[in-house]
Amino acid sequence: MRRLLSLAAASLTTTALVLVSPLVADARPPVAPPSPGSHVLWHDVVLPPGVQPSVITTAADGTVWFADGASSRLLAYDPATGSLAPYPLASDAFVVSIVEAADGAIWYSDPTAETVSRLDPDTGVIDETLMPAGIRPLALAASPDGSIWFGTSLADEVGHVAHGAPLELVTLAGSGGMPVDVTWGPDGRLWVAQYGVGAVDAYDPVSTRTTSYPISAFATSEIEAGADGALWLVDNNSLHRVGVDGSDETFIVPASSIAFPFSLTRGGDAVLYADTEGRILSVASDGAFTPLGPGGAGHLPQAIALAPDGSLWYTDPLRGALGWG
């Protein structure tokens, strides 16, 4: 069942103008883009004192966007010039997901404020959409039509929002789990990571039909469409490769003890991810794991993003830095 909520009755959109004063960080040295799957030469971008970068995304124009957990703002870093443009948010903002839409706008979710917001990088205008009480927006996925879909804290409920349009909540006739993450599959369906039920759902926005596929994962936290045409999910210390037909393969993350993967990203032969051992790894469709770095004491990537030129970026809040390779 699809439930369309009117703007007046169930969602509230507010608009704010943000004045941007540029900061300065290190400019990325002019180097040739690395070949896909060969992100092994790592560099640091030293940020201004006090910055704690968290979630990250890369825009089509090469700009690196990330949230600053220390000061409730988004920062836009230009690798060519080293300029760092700050966009202040609400004083208690807690950004958990950030994506670029097809029109170049930056969207982000804040589950504590129960909002999904759109930032226009050119004007600095932020449009904020408030969820109905008790619904917390989680991970975002950009749609080719410019709209945004997202997981929520409510069982079988995903959200859909577009600039200038009312908020829409879609109730999946699915597996009944918590839809913590969503991604677009190669089949044109919205694939949903359902926490706690041992299943993954695929929603067809045209027919509004949801298909549930049983998998041997009950603690799924992320989902990503891989470069190999499969869907990949994080489940504790393992990754699952799920075909569009629902076939399920499990790969345990190699580690000295137990490592938990996060920040699953399309790239390489299939996907890339960071883990709790401070590593970034590439995974092939056959389950072959390749450590890419950065490694070393004091390095702990929190989130990763692949740029259009093939460079791989990560945030390191403990060191107050961006890394790239």
mmCIF file of C-alpha atoms in Angstrom:
data_model
loop_
_atom_site.group_PDB
_atom_site.id
_atom_site.type_symbol
_atom_site.label_atom_id
_atom_site.label_comp_id
_atom_site.label_asym_id
_atom_site.label_seq_id
_atom_site.Cartn_x
_atom_site.Cartn_y
_atom_site.Cartn_z
ATOM 1 C CA MET A 1 0.000 0.000 0.000
ATOM 2 C CA ARG A 2 1.275 3.460 -0.873
ATOM 3 C CA ARG A 3 0.434 6.280 1.494
ATOM 4 C CA LEU A 4 0.786 9.851 0.277
ATOM 5 C CA LEU A 5 0.978 12.392 3.078
ATOM 6 C CA SER A 6 -0.181 15.919 2.380
ATOM 7 C CA LEU A 7 2.321 18.684 2.978
ATOM 8 C CA ALA A 8 0.035 20.520 5.353
ATOM 9 C CA ALA A 9 -1.169 17.564 7.378
ATOM 10 C CA ALA A 10 1.873 15.384 7.894
ATOM 11 C CA SER A 11 5.076 17.034 6.746
ATOM 12 C CA LEU A 12 6.543 20.457 7.290
ATOM 13 C CA THR A 13 9.029 22.087 4.943
ATOM 14 C CA THR A 14 10.999 25.123 6.032
ATOM 15 C CA THR A 15 13.541 27.130 4.069
ATOM 16 C CA ALA A 16 16.686 28.813 5.359
ATOM 17 C CA LEU A 17 19.377 30.839 3.622
ATOM 18 C CA VAL A 18 22.920 29.935 4.629
ATOM 19 C CA LEU A 19 25.712 32.487 4.219
ATOM 20 C CA VAL A 20 28.922 30.776 3.182
ATOM 21 C CA SER A 21 32.378 32.028 4.196
ATOM 22 C CA PRO A 22 35.154 29.950 2.615
ATOM 23 C CA LEU A 23 37.784 28.249 4.760
ATOM 24 C CA VAL A 24 41.097 26.899 3.523
ATOM 25 C CA ALA A 25 42.405 23.343 3.636
ATOM 26 C CA ASP A 26 45.226 21.651 1.767
ATOM 27 C CA ALA A 27 44.805 21.445 -1.983
ATOM 28 C CA ARG A 28 45.147 17.986 -3.447
ATOM 29 C CA PRO A 29 48.418 17.656 -5.394
ATOM 30 C CA PRO A 30 47.867 17.497 -9.168
ATOM 31 C CA VAL A 31 48.205 13.809 -9.944
ATOM 32 C CA ALA A 32 46.796 11.517 -12.572
ATOM 33 C CA PRO A 33 43.659 9.667 -11.432
ATOM 34 C CA PRO A 34 44.452 6.143 -10.248
ATOM 35 C CA SER A 35 43.197 3.182 -12.202
ATOM 36 C CA PRO A 36 39.962 1.610 -10.898
ATOM 37 C CA GLY A 37 40.742 -0.905 -8.157
ATOM 38 C CA SER A 38 44.264 0.467 -7.609
ATOM 39 C CA HIS A 39 43.646 2.875 -4.721
ATOM 40 C CA VAL A 40 46.876 2.154 -2.849
ATOM 41 C CA LEU A 41 48.809 5.429 -2.690
ATOM 42 C CA TRP A 42 47.230 7.375 0.159
ATOM 43 C CA HIS A 43 47.391 11.083 0.959
ATOM 44 C CA ASP A 44 46.076 13.275 3.762
ATOM 45 C CA VAL A 45 44.161 16.538 3.522
ATOM 46 C CA VAL A 46 44.715 18.434 6.753
ATOM 47 C CA LEU A 47 41.554 20.235 7.821
ATOM 48 C CA PRO A 48 41.224 23.331 10.040
ATOM 49 C CA PRO A 49 41.621 22.614 13.781
ATOM 50 C CA GLY A 50 38.547 21.190 15.476
ATOM 51 C CA VAL A 51 36.907 19.708 12.376
ATOM 52 C CA GLN A 52 35.624 16.138 12.866
ATOM 53 C CA PRO A 53 34.559 14.783 9.461
ATOM 54 C CA SER A 54 31.957 12.012 9.475
ATOM 55 C CA VAL A 55 29.663 10.922 6.624
ATOM 56 C CA ILE A 56 30.885 11.757 3.122
ATOM 57 C CA THR A 57 29.843 11.856 -0.514
ATOM 58 C CA THR A 58 31.473 13.011 -3.739
ATOM 59 C CA ALA A 59 29.652 15.166 -6.269
ATOM 60 C CA ALA A 60 29.674 14.879 -10.055
ATOM 61 C CA ASP A 61 31.901 17.976 -10.297
ATOM 62 C CA GLY A 62 34.526 16.413 -7.994
ATOM 63 C CA THR A 63 33.576 18.329 -4.840
ATOM 64 C CA VAL A 64 33.928 16.283 -1.655
ATOM 65 C CA TRP A 65 31.037 16.871 0.746
ATOM 66 C CA PHE A 66 31.117 15.765 4.373
ATOM 67 C CA ALA A 67 29.479 16.483 7.707
ATOM 68 C CA ASP A 68 31.421 18.040 10.558
ATOM 69 C CA GLY A 69 30.287 16.366 13.758
ATOM 70 C CA ALA A 70 32.023 18.934 15.951
ATOM 71 C CA SER A 71 30.213 22.012 14.707
ATOM 72 C CA SER A 72 26.911 20.935 13.089
ATOM 73 C CA ARG A 73 27.690 21.908 9.515
ATOM 74 C CA LEU A 74 28.319 20.497 6.079
ATOM 75 C CA LEU A 75 31.633 21.229 4.413
ATOM 76 C CA ALA A 76 32.360 21.254 0.681
ATOM 77 C CA TYR A 77 36.002 20.620 -0.198
ATOM 78 C CA ASP A 78 37.378 21.468 -3.643
ATOM 79 C CA PRO A 79 40.370 19.152 -4.292
ATOM 80 C CA ALA A 80 41.762 21.438 -6.995
ATOM 81 C CA THR A 81 41.968 24.648 -4.949
ATOM 82 C CA GLY A 82 41.835 23.469 -1.334
ATOM 83 C CA SER A 83 38.863 25.748 -0.619
ATOM 84 C CA LEU A 84 36.506 24.540 2.089
ATOM 85 C CA ALA A 85 33.010 26.048 2.081
ATOM 86 C CA PRO A 86 31.008 25.654 5.316
ATOM 87 C CA TYR A 87 27.215 25.372 5.400
ATOM 88 C CA PRO A 88 25.952 25.752 8.996
ATOM 89 C CA LEU A 89 23.122 23.474 10.148
ATOM 90 C CA ALA A 90 20.971 23.469 13.276
ATOM 91 C CA SER A 91 23.098 23.587 16.429
ATOM 92 C CA ASP A 92 22.229 20.008 17.415
ATOM 93 C CA ALA A 93 22.277 18.458 13.922
ATOM 94 C CA PHE A 94 23.217 14.785 13.652
ATOM 95 C CA VAL A 95 23.756 13.886 9.987
ATOM 96 C CA VAL A 96 23.825 10.133 9.272
ATOM 97 C CA SER A 97 23.573 10.102 5.464
ATOM 98 C CA ILE A 98 24.469 12.514 2.667
ATOM 99 C CA VAL A 99 23.969 12.161 -1.108
ATOM 100 C CA GLU A 100 23.994 14.281 -4.248
ATOM 101 C CA ALA A 101 20.767 14.385 -6.259
ATOM 102 C CA ALA A 102 20.627 14.366 -10.059
ATOM 103 C CA ASP A 103 20.188 18.171 -10.097
ATOM 104 C CA GLY A 104 23.356 18.755 -8.051
ATOM 105 C CA ALA A 105 21.579 19.473 -4.766
ATOM 106 C CA ILE A 106 22.906 17.871 -1.583
ATOM 107 C CA TRP A 107 20.460 15.953 0.601
ATOM 108 C CA TYR A 108 21.075 14.783 4.156
ATOM 109 C CA SER A 109 19.129 12.987 6.870
ATOM 110 C CA ASP A 110 19.009 13.725 10.594
ATOM 111 C CA PRO A 111 17.181 11.047 12.610
ATOM 112 C CA THR A 112 17.329 12.977 15.880
ATOM 113 C CA ALA A 113 15.554 15.966 14.345
ATOM 114 C CA GLU A 114 13.403 13.618 12.222
ATOM 115 C CA THR A 115 14.198 15.583 9.081
ATOM 116 C CA VAL A 116 15.435 15.117 5.523
ATOM 117 C CA SER A 117 16.897 18.309 4.065
ATOM 118 C CA ARG A 118 17.974 19.644 0.686
ATOM 119 C CA LEU A 119 20.874 22.077 0.307
ATOM 120 C CA ASP A 120 21.299 24.114 -2.861
ATOM 121 C CA PRO A 121 25.082 24.608 -3.160
ATOM 122 C CA ASP A 122 24.679 27.634 -5.452
ATOM 123 C CA THR A 123 22.294 29.680 -3.311
ATOM 124 C CA GLY A 124 22.929 28.238 0.137
ATOM 125 C CA VAL A 125 19.186 27.644 0.611
ATOM 126 C CA ILE A 126 18.255 24.676 2.816
ATOM 127 C CA ASP A 127 14.776 23.157 2.496
ATOM 128 C CA GLU A 128 13.918 20.975 5.479
ATOM 129 C CA THR A 129 11.214 18.298 5.440
ATOM 130 C CA LEU A 130 9.932 17.155 8.810
ATOM 131 C CA MET A 131 8.798 13.570 9.241
ATOM 132 C CA PRO A 132 5.585 12.621 11.024
ATOM 133 C CA ALA A 133 6.199 12.227 14.757
ATOM 134 C CA GLY A 134 8.178 9.117 15.665
ATOM 135 C CA ILE A 135 9.591 8.381 12.195
ATOM 136 C CA ARG A 136 13.358 8.726 11.967
ATOM 137 C CA PRO A 137 14.894 8.940 8.474
ATOM 138 C CA LEU A 138 17.999 6.840 7.971
ATOM 139 C CA ALA A 139 20.141 6.146 4.879
ATOM 140 C CA LEU A 140 19.364 8.004 1.638
ATOM 141 C CA ALA A 141 19.485 6.893 -1.996
ATOM 142 C CA ALA A 142 19.266 9.281 -4.945
ATOM 143 C CA SER A 143 16.892 8.368 -7.756
ATOM 144 C CA PRO A 144 17.667 9.104 -11.438
ATOM 145 C CA ASP A 145 14.598 11.371 -11.536
ATOM 146 C CA GLY A 146 16.148 13.722 -8.974
ATOM 147 C CA SER A 147 14.102 12.569 -5.997
ATOM 148 C CA ILE A 148 15.374 10.878 -2.846
ATOM 149 C CA TRP A 149 14.325 7.610 -1.235
ATOM 150 C CA PHE A 150 15.307 6.635 2.296
ATOM 151 C CA GLY A 151 15.011 3.996 4.981
ATOM 152 C CA THR A 152 13.244 4.710 8.260
ATOM 153 C CA SER A 153 12.991 3.470 11.819
ATOM 154 C CA LEU A 154 9.446 2.220 11.218
ATOM 155 C CA ALA A 155 8.855 -1.393 10.185
ATOM 156 C CA ASP A 156 8.262 -1.820 6.444
ATOM 157 C CA GLU A 157 8.126 1.951 5.859
ATOM 158 C CA VAL A 158 10.375 3.770 3.386
ATOM 159 C CA GLY A 159 10.272 7.444 2.492
ATOM 160 C CA HIS A 160 10.280 9.386 -0.760
ATOM 161 C CA VAL A 161 10.828 13.127 -1.112
ATOM 162 C CA ALA A 162 11.440 15.499 -4.020
ATOM 163 C CA HIS A 163 12.116 19.212 -4.221
ATOM 164 C CA GLY A 164 8.829 21.100 -4.081
ATOM 165 C CA ALA A 165 6.742 17.957 -3.598
ATOM 166 C CA PRO A 166 4.995 16.558 -0.503
ATOM 167 C CA LEU A 167 6.603 13.860 1.567
ATOM 168 C CA GLU A 168 5.503 10.346 0.661
ATOM 169 C CA LEU A 169 5.742 7.323 2.923
ATOM 170 C CA VAL A 170 5.471 3.942 1.241
ATOM 171 C CA THR A 171 4.377 0.955 3.297
ATOM 172 C CA LEU A 172 6.003 -2.151 1.852
ATOM 173 C CA ALA A 173 4.042 -5.361 1.812
ATOM 174 C CA GLY A 174 7.372 -6.895 2.685
ATOM 175 C CA SER A 175 9.209 -8.875 5.319
ATOM 176 C CA GLY A 176 8.292 -6.646 8.263
ATOM 177 C CA GLY A 177 11.796 -5.648 9.338
ATOM 178 C CA MET A 178 13.308 -2.239 9.957
ATOM 179 C CA PRO A 179 14.289 -0.777 6.550
ATOM 180 C CA VAL A 180 17.651 0.677 7.589
ATOM 181 C CA ASP A 181 19.089 1.247 4.099
ATOM 182 C CA VAL A 182 17.975 1.398 0.466
ATOM 183 C CA THR A 183 19.671 1.334 -2.927
ATOM 184 C CA TRP A 184 18.654 1.157 -6.584
ATOM 185 C CA GLY A 185 19.303 -2.214 -8.185
ATOM 186 C CA PRO A 186 20.257 -2.828 -11.822
ATOM 187 C CA ASP A 187 16.706 -4.093 -12.379
ATOM 188 C CA GLY A 188 15.180 -0.690 -11.597
ATOM 189 C CA ARG A 189 13.783 -1.781 -8.243
ATOM 190 C CA LEU A 190 14.470 -0.176 -4.880
ATOM 191 C CA TRP A 191 16.245 -2.767 -2.756
ATOM 192 C CA VAL A 192 15.743 -2.532 0.979
ATOM 193 C CA ALA A 193 17.949 -3.880 3.764
ATOM 194 C CA GLN A 194 15.534 -5.151 6.406
ATOM 195 C CA TYR A 195 17.052 -5.468 9.873
ATOM 196 C CA GLY A 196 16.101 -8.392 12.083
ATOM 197 C CA VAL A 197 14.041 -10.627 9.780
ATOM 198 C CA GLY A 198 16.438 -12.620 7.562
ATOM 199 C CA ALA A 199 15.193 -11.120 4.329
ATOM 200 C CA VAL A 200 15.848 -8.411 1.765
ATOM 201 C CA ASP A 201 13.006 -6.664 -0.057
ATOM 202 C CA ALA A 202 12.795 -5.276 -3.589
ATOM 203 C CA TYR A 203 10.175 -2.611 -4.292
ATOM 204 C CA ASP A 204 9.012 -1.800 -7.833
ATOM 205 C CA PRO A 205 7.875 1.865 -7.867
ATOM 206 C CA VAL A 206 5.980 1.331 -11.123
ATOM 207 C CA SER A 207 3.840 -1.643 -10.108
ATOM 208 C CA THR A 208 4.131 -0.816 -6.345
ATOM 209 C CA ARG A 209 4.831 -4.510 -5.774
ATOM 210 C CA THR A 210 7.278 -5.641 -3.100
ATOM 211 C CA THR A 211 9.096 -8.970 -3.365
ATOM 212 C CA SER A 212 10.790 -10.445 -0.291
ATOM 213 C CA TYR A 213 13.791 -12.747 -0.624
ATOM 214 C CA PRO A 214 14.933 -14.852 2.348
ATOM 215 C CA ILE A 215 18.653 -14.549 3.151
ATOM 216 C CA SER A 216 20.832 -15.879 5.957
ATOM 217 C CA ALA A 217 21.375 -12.414 7.463
ATOM 218 C CA PHE A 218 19.471 -11.027 10.439
ATOM 219 C CA ALA A 219 21.565 -7.994 11.405
ATOM 220 C CA THR A 220 21.749 -6.272 8.026
ATOM 221 C CA SER A 221 22.841 -2.662 8.384
ATOM 222 C CA GLU A 222 23.716 -1.532 4.843
ATOM 223 C CA ILE A 223 22.946 -2.380 1.223
ATOM 224 C CA GLU A 224 24.684 -1.300 -1.980
ATOM 225 C CA ALA A 225 24.366 -2.154 -5.662
ATOM 226 C CA GLY A 226 27.755 -3.526 -6.673
ATOM 227 C CA ALA A 227 29.645 -2.930 -9.907
ATOM 228 C CA ASP A 228 29.128 -6.652 -10.638
ATOM 229 C CA GLY A 229 25.344 -6.294 -10.959
ATOM 230 C CA ALA A 230 24.538 -7.862 -7.586
ATOM 231 C CA LEU A 231 23.272 -6.384 -4.329
ATOM 232 C CA TRP A 232 25.684 -6.434 -1.384
ATOM 233 C CA LEU A 233 24.686 -6.295 2.270
ATOM 234 C CA VAL A 234 26.557 -5.902 5.561
ATOM 235 C CA ASP A 235 25.650 -8.400 8.286
ATOM 236 C CA ASN A 236 27.835 -8.214 11.411
ATOM 237 C CA ASN A 237 31.293 -9.452 10.311
ATOM 238 C CA SER A 238 30.169 -10.788 6.939
ATOM 239 C CA LEU A 239 29.053 -9.550 3.534
ATOM 240 C CA HIS A 240 26.198 -11.031 1.527
ATOM 241 C CA ARG A 241 26.048 -11.007 -2.246
ATOM 242 C CA VAL A 242 22.432 -11.222 -3.413
ATOM 243 C CA GLY A 243 21.437 -11.612 -7.046
ATOM 244 C CA VAL A 244 18.368 -9.925 -8.487
ATOM 245 C CA ASP A 245 16.808 -13.407 -8.403
ATOM 246 C CA GLY A 246 17.318 -13.566 -4.626
ATOM 247 C CA SER A 247 20.304 -15.949 -4.658
ATOM 248 C CA ASP A 248 22.423 -15.431 -1.544
ATOM 249 C CA GLU A 249 26.164 -15.937 -0.953
ATOM 250 C CA THR A 250 27.966 -15.194 2.316
ATOM 251 C CA PHE A 251 31.570 -14.040 2.692
ATOM 252 C CA ILE A 252 33.201 -13.660 6.102
ATOM 253 C CA VAL A 253 35.393 -10.564 6.385
ATOM 254 C CA PRO A 254 39.053 -11.640 6.744
ATOM 255 C CA ALA A 255 40.695 -10.194 9.853
ATOM 256 C CA SER A 256 43.241 -10.904 12.564
ATOM 257 C CA SER A 257 40.341 -11.427 14.968
ATOM 258 C CA ILE A 258 36.889 -10.100 14.078
ATOM 259 C CA ALA A 259 36.375 -7.038 11.887
ATOM 260 C CA PHE A 260 33.041 -5.375 11.224
ATOM 261 C CA PRO A 261 32.543 -3.756 7.802
ATOM 262 C CA PHE A 262 30.750 -0.458 7.212
ATOM 263 C CA SER A 263 30.377 2.335 4.636
ATOM 264 C CA LEU A 264 29.663 -0.084 1.796
ATOM 265 C CA THR A 265 30.350 1.637 -1.534
ATOM 266 C CA ARG A 266 30.085 0.623 -5.180
ATOM 267 C CA GLY A 267 33.556 0.369 -6.712
ATOM 268 C CA GLY A 268 36.349 -1.874 -7.950
ATOM 269 C CA ASP A 269 35.089 -5.238 -9.238
ATOM 270 C CA ALA A 270 32.039 -5.111 -6.959
ATOM 271 C CA VAL A 271 32.145 -3.077 -3.734
ATOM 272 C CA LEU A 272 34.499 -1.285 -1.367
ATOM 273 C CA TYR A 273 34.161 -0.903 2.387
ATOM 274 C CA ALA A 274 35.942 0.239 5.549
ATOM 275 C CA ASP A 275 36.183 -1.837 8.704
ATOM 276 C CA THR A 276 36.854 -1.633 12.417
ATOM 277 C CA GLU A 277 40.521 -2.583 11.930
ATOM 278 C CA GLY A 278 41.137 0.755 10.190
ATOM 279 C CA ARG A 279 41.318 -0.763 6.722
ATOM 280 C CA ILE A 280 39.642 -0.128 3.385
ATOM 281 C CA LEU A 281 39.095 -3.235 1.265
ATOM 282 C CA SER A 282 37.848 -4.132 -2.178
ATOM 283 C CA VAL A 283 35.670 -7.205 -2.714
ATOM 284 C CA ALA A 284 35.266 -9.037 -6.015
ATOM 285 C CA SER A 285 32.149 -10.908 -7.087
ATOM 286 C CA ASP A 286 33.763 -14.239 -6.146
ATOM 287 C CA GLY A 287 34.388 -13.045 -2.591
ATOM 288 C CA ALA A 288 38.089 -12.243 -3.017
ATOM 289 C CA PHE A 289 39.114 -9.517 -0.550
ATOM 290 C CA THR A 290 41.914 -7.063 -1.400
ATOM 291 C CA PRO A 291 43.209 -4.681 1.319
ATOM 292 C CA LEU A 292 43.766 -1.209 -0.112
ATOM 293 C CA GLY A 293 44.991 0.569 3.025
ATOM 294 C CA PRO A 294 45.498 3.021 4.548
ATOM 295 C CA GLY A 295 46.348 1.039 7.706
ATOM 296 C CA GLY A 296 48.841 2.117 10.310
ATOM 297 C CA ALA A 297 48.441 3.348 13.861
ATOM 298 C CA GLY A 298 46.029 6.213 14.304
ATOM 299 C CA HIS A 299 44.115 5.662 11.060
ATOM 300 C CA LEU A 300 40.439 4.814 11.444
ATOM 301 C CA PRO A 301 38.306 5.648 8.379
ATOM 302 C CA GLN A 302 34.696 6.318 9.314
ATOM 303 C CA ALA A 303 33.146 6.667 5.850
ATOM 304 C CA ILE A 304 34.309 6.297 2.255
ATOM 305 C CA ALA A 305 33.197 7.622 -1.141
ATOM 306 C CA LEU A 306 34.402 7.041 -4.689
ATOM 307 C CA ALA A 307 34.808 10.170 -6.853
ATOM 308 C CA PRO A 308 34.056 10.366 -10.605
ATOM 309 C CA ASP A 309 37.803 10.495 -11.415
ATOM 310 C CA GLY A 310 38.378 7.164 -9.641
ATOM 311 C CA SER A 311 39.918 8.603 -6.482
ATOM 312 C CA LEU A 312 38.714 7.103 -3.208
ATOM 313 C CA TRP A 313 38.054 9.440 -0.270
ATOM 314 C CA TYR A 314 37.570 8.747 3.411
ATOM 315 C CA THR A 315 36.903 10.680 6.592
ATOM 316 C CA ASP A 316 39.048 10.198 9.691
ATOM 317 C CA PRO A 317 37.473 12.092 12.615
ATOM 318 C CA LEU A 318 40.089 10.964 15.134
ATOM 319 C CA ARG A 319 42.821 12.715 13.153
ATOM 320 C CA GLY A 320 40.571 15.508 11.912
ATOM 321 C CA ALA A 321 41.498 14.754 8.310
ATOM 322 C CA LEU A 322 40.348 13.593 4.913
ATOM 323 C CA GLY A 323 42.267 10.846 3.173
ATOM 324 C CA TRP A 324 42.332 10.005 -0.497
ATOM 325 C CA GLY A 325 44.055 7.607 -2.852
#
